[in-house]
Structure formats: C-alpha cells, structure tokens
Amino acid sequence: MTVFFDSSAVVALQIESPLRRIAADALDATTCVSALALTESLALIAKLTDDPFVQADLEDALRLQWDRYAVVPVDQRCLDRAAQLLREQPLRLADALHLAAADRLPRPVTFVTFDPTQIPVALSLGFDVVSN
C-alpha cells in the first residue's frame, strides 16, 4: 500500500489537534507527498499563528519531517494530469496537483487529507481515503 499526504495532512502532523492523531496513525515509513506540499504547508503557517517564534518552530518541524517523505515531482506529466482533473472535477489547482501526483503512484493508494473538496475526487480515482 502507498500512503500519500496532501498539505493538510502534512500540517496536521505538526499542530496539536485531533487531526494530528489521524495523520500520525496513517504515516508510513515511505509516505509520499507532492513537491507542492512543502510550499503550500509553509504558506499555511501564517494562517495558524501570528507568533513569530511559533511560526519558526512550525517551519523547522515541517522541514525536518519533509526529509522523511518520498516526494513526487510536479513535472509536466503531473501538470497535464492536473489539467485533466480540473476539466473534469470541481477542484482548485493545488488540490488537482496533489491528486495528480498521487495518481502516479502504484496502487493501492491511501490518500490522507483533511480537505473535504478532495475526498470525492480521491475516491473516484480509486484511492482509499483517510480523513476526519
């Protein structure tokens, strides 16, 4: 089984919330992410707290965990698949990129997300979904 985390799952591992346990339980030694996930996760930090020290700690934790993920590149193949998903599904670009990256992985894929807009599309792609 292949485990894939979107940005919401990547961030969930770093914050105290009920989502943290769900993400931690799904985490695998070879968990995959899209190359976009780090950029998107780092951008989310400012929305989580205004405290610059907490922001710095969160960024450090995200970067440390990042080294443990298998990163799926956002290359032309991924962009083309994301464009196809955008034509077929009601998605934002970032969501389509995560789903397109996960779609490149060997099946079965467990897709971990806390973004409700991704869940039906992930299911339609044949992924098992872990969420709240």
PDB file of C-alpha atoms in Angstrom:
ATOM      1  CA  MET A   1       0.000   0.000   0.000  1.00  0.00           C
ATOM      2  CA  THR A   2       1.189   3.513  -0.809  1.00  0.00           C
ATOM      3  CA  VAL A   3       0.365   6.373   1.568  1.00  0.00           C
ATOM      4  CA  PHE A   4       0.058   9.902   0.206  1.00  0.00           C
ATOM      5  CA  PHE A   5      -0.318  13.059   2.339  1.00  0.00           C
ATOM      6  CA  ASP A   6      -1.710  16.287   0.937  1.00  0.00           C
ATOM      7  CA  SER A   7      -0.706  19.603   2.553  1.00  0.00           C
ATOM      8  CA  SER A   8      -3.491  19.487   5.131  1.00  0.00           C
ATOM      9  CA  ALA A   9      -2.143  16.160   6.399  1.00  0.00           C
ATOM     10  CA  VAL A  10       1.451  17.417   6.343  1.00  0.00           C
ATOM     11  CA  VAL A  11       0.462  20.384   8.512  1.00  0.00           C
ATOM     12  CA  ALA A  12      -1.785  18.285  10.763  1.00  0.00           C
ATOM     13  CA  LEU A  13       1.241  16.310  11.938  1.00  0.00           C
ATOM     14  CA  GLN A  14       2.738  19.499  13.359  1.00  0.00           C
ATOM     15  CA  ILE A  15      -0.162  21.037  15.284  1.00  0.00           C
ATOM     16  CA  GLU A  16      -2.000  19.975  18.414  1.00  0.00           C
ATOM     17  CA  SER A  17      -5.437  18.948  17.252  1.00  0.00           C
ATOM     18  CA  PRO A  18      -7.500  15.765  16.877  1.00  0.00           C
ATOM     19  CA  LEU A  19      -6.298  15.615  13.261  1.00  0.00           C
ATOM     20  CA  ARG A  20      -2.745  15.036  14.425  1.00  0.00           C
ATOM     21  CA  ARG A  21      -3.531  11.538  15.701  1.00  0.00           C
ATOM     22  CA  ILE A  22      -5.317  10.617  12.452  1.00  0.00           C
ATOM     23  CA  ALA A  23      -2.348  11.784  10.376  1.00  0.00           C
ATOM     24  CA  ALA A  24       0.190  10.141  12.670  1.00  0.00           C
ATOM     25  CA  ASP A  25      -1.672   6.830  12.549  1.00  0.00           C
ATOM     26  CA  ALA A  26      -1.647   6.937   8.731  1.00  0.00           C
ATOM     27  CA  LEU A  27       2.021   7.920   8.468  1.00  0.00           C
ATOM     28  CA  ASP A  28       4.160   5.234   6.872  1.00  0.00           C
ATOM     29  CA  ALA A  29       7.919   4.887   6.505  1.00  0.00           C
ATOM     30  CA  THR A  30       7.539   5.673   2.795  1.00  0.00           C
ATOM     31  CA  THR A  31       4.775   8.265   2.894  1.00  0.00           C
ATOM     32  CA  CYS A  32       4.627  10.246  -0.340  1.00  0.00           C
ATOM     33  CA  VAL A  33       3.812  13.908  -0.948  1.00  0.00           C
ATOM     34  CA  SER A  34       3.723  16.147  -3.987  1.00  0.00           C
ATOM     35  CA  ALA A  35       6.572  18.615  -4.411  1.00  0.00           C
ATOM     36  CA  LEU A  36       3.962  21.349  -3.933  1.00  0.00           C
ATOM     37  CA  ALA A  37       3.161  20.249  -0.377  1.00  0.00           C
ATOM     38  CA  LEU A  38       6.111  21.963   1.303  1.00  0.00           C
ATOM     39  CA  THR A  39       5.424  25.338  -0.298  1.00  0.00           C
ATOM     40  CA  GLU A  40       1.721  25.128   0.456  1.00  0.00           C
ATOM     41  CA  SER A  41       2.333  23.945   4.028  1.00  0.00           C
ATOM     42  CA  LEU A  42       4.830  26.719   4.739  1.00  0.00           C
ATOM     43  CA  ALA A  43       2.315  29.264   3.449  1.00  0.00           C
ATOM     44  CA  LEU A  44      -0.314  27.906   5.851  1.00  0.00           C
ATOM     45  CA  ILE A  45       1.829  28.652   8.896  1.00  0.00           C
ATOM     46  CA  ALA A  46       0.940  32.346   8.886  1.00  0.00           C
ATOM     47  CA  LYS A  47      -2.745  31.395   8.989  1.00  0.00           C
ATOM     48  CA  LEU A  48      -2.209  29.221  12.067  1.00  0.00           C
ATOM     49  CA  THR A  49      -0.475  31.754  14.321  1.00  0.00           C
ATOM     50  CA  ASP A  50       0.771  35.339  14.445  1.00  0.00           C
ATOM     51  CA  ASP A  51       3.545  34.480  16.892  1.00  0.00           C
ATOM     52  CA  PRO A  52       6.874  34.615  15.012  1.00  0.00           C
ATOM     53  CA  PHE A  53       8.509  32.136  17.407  1.00  0.00           C
ATOM     54  CA  VAL A  54       5.724  29.588  16.934  1.00  0.00           C
ATOM     55  CA  GLN A  55       5.893  30.179  13.172  1.00  0.00           C
ATOM     56  CA  ALA A  56       9.634  29.497  13.188  1.00  0.00           C
ATOM     57  CA  ASP A  57       9.149  26.329  15.241  1.00  0.00           C
ATOM     58  CA  LEU A  58       6.437  25.105  12.880  1.00  0.00           C
ATOM     59  CA  GLU A  59       8.609  25.800   9.853  1.00  0.00           C
ATOM     60  CA  ASP A  60      11.509  23.901  11.413  1.00  0.00           C
ATOM     61  CA  ALA A  61       9.254  20.946  12.209  1.00  0.00           C
ATOM     62  CA  LEU A  62       7.790  20.914   8.688  1.00  0.00           C
ATOM     63  CA  ARG A  63      11.238  20.990   7.085  1.00  0.00           C
ATOM     64  CA  LEU A  64      12.544  18.264   9.372  1.00  0.00           C
ATOM     65  CA  GLN A  65       9.588  15.999   8.584  1.00  0.00           C
ATOM     66  CA  TRP A  66       9.908  16.841   4.867  1.00  0.00           C
ATOM     67  CA  ASP A  67      13.184  14.952   4.696  1.00  0.00           C
ATOM     68  CA  ARG A  68      11.285  11.778   5.595  1.00  0.00           C
ATOM     69  CA  TYR A  69       8.800  11.933   2.709  1.00  0.00           C
ATOM     70  CA  ALA A  70       9.122  10.472  -0.757  1.00  0.00           C
ATOM     71  CA  VAL A  71       8.474  13.479  -2.989  1.00  0.00           C
ATOM     72  CA  VAL A  72       6.509  13.091  -6.220  1.00  0.00           C
ATOM     73  CA  PRO A  73       7.680  15.767  -8.682  1.00  0.00           C
ATOM     74  CA  VAL A  74       5.315  18.345 -10.094  1.00  0.00           C
ATOM     75  CA  ASP A  75       6.609  17.921 -13.630  1.00  0.00           C
ATOM     76  CA  GLN A  76       4.871  18.213 -16.993  1.00  0.00           C
ATOM     77  CA  ARG A  77       3.229  14.809 -16.608  1.00  0.00           C
ATOM     78  CA  CYS A  78       1.761  15.882 -13.265  1.00  0.00           C
ATOM     79  CA  LEU A  79       0.669  19.244 -14.660  1.00  0.00           C
ATOM     80  CA  ASP A  80      -1.073  17.579 -17.603  1.00  0.00           C
ATOM     81  CA  ARG A  81      -2.945  15.184 -15.307  1.00  0.00           C
ATOM     82  CA  ALA A  82      -3.899  18.080 -13.021  1.00  0.00           C
ATOM     83  CA  ALA A  83      -5.285  19.977 -16.024  1.00  0.00           C
ATOM     84  CA  GLN A  84      -7.377  16.950 -16.930  1.00  0.00           C
ATOM     85  CA  LEU A  85      -8.708  16.682 -13.371  1.00  0.00           C
ATOM     86  CA  LEU A  86      -9.525  20.403 -13.362  1.00  0.00           C
ATOM     87  CA  ARG A  87     -11.601  19.955 -16.519  1.00  0.00           C
ATOM     88  CA  GLU A  88     -13.483  17.010 -15.022  1.00  0.00           C
ATOM     89  CA  GLN A  89     -13.818  17.874 -11.335  1.00  0.00           C
ATOM     90  CA  PRO A  90     -14.665  20.921  -9.178  1.00  0.00           C
ATOM     91  CA  LEU A  91     -11.138  21.417  -7.817  1.00  0.00           C
ATOM     92  CA  ARG A  92      -8.668  24.164  -7.065  1.00  0.00           C
ATOM     93  CA  LEU A  93      -5.319  23.967  -8.841  1.00  0.00           C
ATOM     94  CA  ALA A  94      -3.378  22.948  -5.722  1.00  0.00           C
ATOM     95  CA  ASP A  95      -5.848  20.151  -4.994  1.00  0.00           C
ATOM     96  CA  ALA A  96      -5.628  18.906  -8.571  1.00  0.00           C
ATOM     97  CA  LEU A  97      -1.823  18.863  -8.348  1.00  0.00           C
ATOM     98  CA  HIS A  98      -1.873  16.772  -5.160  1.00  0.00           C
ATOM     99  CA  LEU A  99      -4.362  14.334  -6.659  1.00  0.00           C
ATOM    100  CA  ALA A 100      -2.424  14.128  -9.939  1.00  0.00           C
ATOM    101  CA  ALA A 101       0.779  13.386  -8.034  1.00  0.00           C
ATOM    102  CA  ALA A 102      -0.946  10.654  -6.015  1.00  0.00           C
ATOM    103  CA  ASP A 103      -2.415   9.220  -9.204  1.00  0.00           C
ATOM    104  CA  ARG A 104       1.115   8.410 -10.397  1.00  0.00           C
ATOM    105  CA  LEU A 105       1.754   6.048  -7.506  1.00  0.00           C
ATOM    106  CA  PRO A 106       1.334   2.271  -7.515  1.00  0.00           C
ATOM    107  CA  ARG A 107      -1.997   1.042  -6.219  1.00  0.00           C
ATOM    108  CA  PRO A 108      -3.435   0.674  -3.705  1.00  0.00           C
ATOM    109  CA  VAL A 109      -3.071   4.293  -2.587  1.00  0.00           C
ATOM    110  CA  THR A 110      -4.236   5.637   0.760  1.00  0.00           C
ATOM    111  CA  PHE A 111      -4.841   9.367   0.326  1.00  0.00           C
ATOM    112  CA  VAL A 112      -4.692  11.327   3.586  1.00  0.00           C
ATOM    113  CA  THR A 113      -6.445  14.688   3.508  1.00  0.00           C
ATOM    114  CA  PHE A 114      -8.485  16.951   5.740  1.00  0.00           C
ATOM    115  CA  ASP A 115      -9.760  18.963   2.771  1.00  0.00           C
ATOM    116  CA  PRO A 116     -13.345  17.878   2.066  1.00  0.00           C
ATOM    117  CA  THR A 117     -13.210  19.009  -1.574  1.00  0.00           C
ATOM    118  CA  GLN A 118     -10.543  16.405  -2.346  1.00  0.00           C
ATOM    119  CA  ILE A 119     -12.313  13.418  -0.804  1.00  0.00           C
ATOM    120  CA  PRO A 120     -14.886  12.638  -3.527  1.00  0.00           C
ATOM    121  CA  VAL A 121     -12.286  13.046  -6.268  1.00  0.00           C
ATOM    122  CA  ALA A 122      -9.804  10.837  -4.425  1.00  0.00           C
ATOM    123  CA  LEU A 123     -12.495   8.184  -4.050  1.00  0.00           C
ATOM    124  CA  SER A 124     -13.375   8.452  -7.749  1.00  0.00           C
ATOM    125  CA  LEU A 125      -9.700   7.809  -8.562  1.00  0.00           C
ATOM    126  CA  GLY A 126      -9.885   4.593  -6.572  1.00  0.00           C
ATOM    127  CA  PHE A 127      -7.944   5.786  -3.545  1.00  0.00           C
ATOM    128  CA  ASP A 128      -8.695   4.744  -0.002  1.00  0.00           C
ATOM    129  CA  VAL A 129      -9.209   7.965   1.936  1.00  0.00           C
ATOM    130  CA  VAL A 130      -8.169   8.746   5.484  1.00  0.00           C
ATOM    131  CA  SER A 131      -9.763  11.871   6.869  1.00  0.00           C
ATOM    132  CA  ASN A 132     -11.871  13.131   9.724  1.00  0.00           C
TER     133      ASN A 132
END
